[in-house]
Amino acid sequence: MKQLPPEYYQELEEIQAIDFVLVELTLYLDTHPNDQQAMLQFNEYAKYAKKLKRSFETKFGPLQQYGNSYTDAKWSWGTMPWPWQI
C-alpha cells in the first residue's frame, strides 16, 4: 500500500469532522427550519469545509467524483487509497 504523509490523515480527519457537523446541522435544520443561528452556523461550516477540501485536493488529489471535484492533469481519481483502505 502507498505510504502517505501524516498531514494526509490529519487533514482528512478534519474534513470528516466538519462533514459530520454539517450532517448534524442538516438534520437539526430539517426539524427547526426557522433557526437563523443554526443556518448561519451551517453556512460558516460549509464555507470552511469547501476551503479544507480545496486545500486537500490541491495536495493529494480529488475527494469526490461526478463533477464534485476538479481533476488534475494526470486524472488521479482513484489513485489514492479509498477511505476504507486507510
XYZ file of C-alpha atoms in Angstrom:
86
model
C 0.000 0.000 0.000
C 1.178 3.519 -0.813
C 2.694 5.345 2.175
C 1.071 8.710 2.834
C 2.379 11.608 4.944
C 0.839 12.257 8.386
C -0.588 15.514 7.001
C -2.858 13.457 4.710
C -4.504 11.718 7.667
C -4.730 14.899 9.766
C -6.433 16.865 7.016
C -8.748 14.000 6.080
C -9.801 13.636 9.720
C -10.573 17.356 9.931
C -12.659 17.145 6.745
C -14.561 14.182 8.150
C -15.242 16.057 11.394
C -16.567 19.113 9.545
C -18.720 16.906 7.317
C -20.148 15.283 10.459
C -21.035 18.725 11.840
C -22.743 19.584 8.544
C -24.781 16.364 8.615
C -25.870 17.047 12.190
C -26.795 20.652 11.400
C -28.736 19.457 8.353
C -30.740 17.041 10.499
C -31.360 19.757 13.080
C -32.456 22.256 10.435
C -34.826 19.674 8.945
C -36.795 19.888 12.192
C -36.017 23.530 13.064
C -36.137 25.312 9.695
C -36.526 28.781 11.217
C -33.431 28.706 13.430
C -31.425 31.573 11.939
C -28.421 30.964 14.183
C -28.187 27.337 13.051
C -28.419 28.435 9.416
C -25.573 30.897 9.914
C -23.550 28.198 11.614
C -24.293 25.777 8.758
C -23.142 28.310 6.176
C -19.933 29.020 8.097
C -19.091 25.320 8.320
C -19.999 24.759 4.662
C -17.618 27.538 3.637
C -14.892 26.124 5.890
C -15.452 22.602 4.521
C -15.085 23.864 0.965
C -11.800 25.575 1.896
C -10.449 22.441 3.606
C -11.411 20.211 0.693
C -9.904 22.551 -1.881
C -6.628 22.589 0.082
C -6.640 18.805 0.480
C -7.339 18.209 -3.206
C -4.527 20.543 -4.235
C -2.070 18.434 -2.244
C -3.449 14.908 -2.538
C -5.939 14.713 -5.410
C -9.734 14.671 -5.733
C -12.033 13.619 -2.901
C -15.243 13.226 -4.894
C -16.275 12.224 -8.377
C -19.115 13.113 -10.761
C -18.082 16.734 -11.134
C -17.897 17.478 -7.417
C -14.113 17.799 -7.600
C -11.896 19.081 -10.366
C -9.319 16.769 -11.874
C -5.637 17.355 -12.303
C -3.601 16.827 -15.450
C -2.962 13.173 -14.537
C -6.585 12.101 -13.926
C -5.572 10.928 -10.467
C -9.070 9.978 -9.397
C -8.827 6.557 -7.840
C -5.057 6.562 -7.364
C -5.231 7.489 -3.687
C -6.437 4.945 -1.146
C -10.185 4.657 -0.669
C -11.485 5.669 2.781
C -11.772 2.052 3.903
C -8.155 1.392 2.924
C -6.664 3.788 5.463
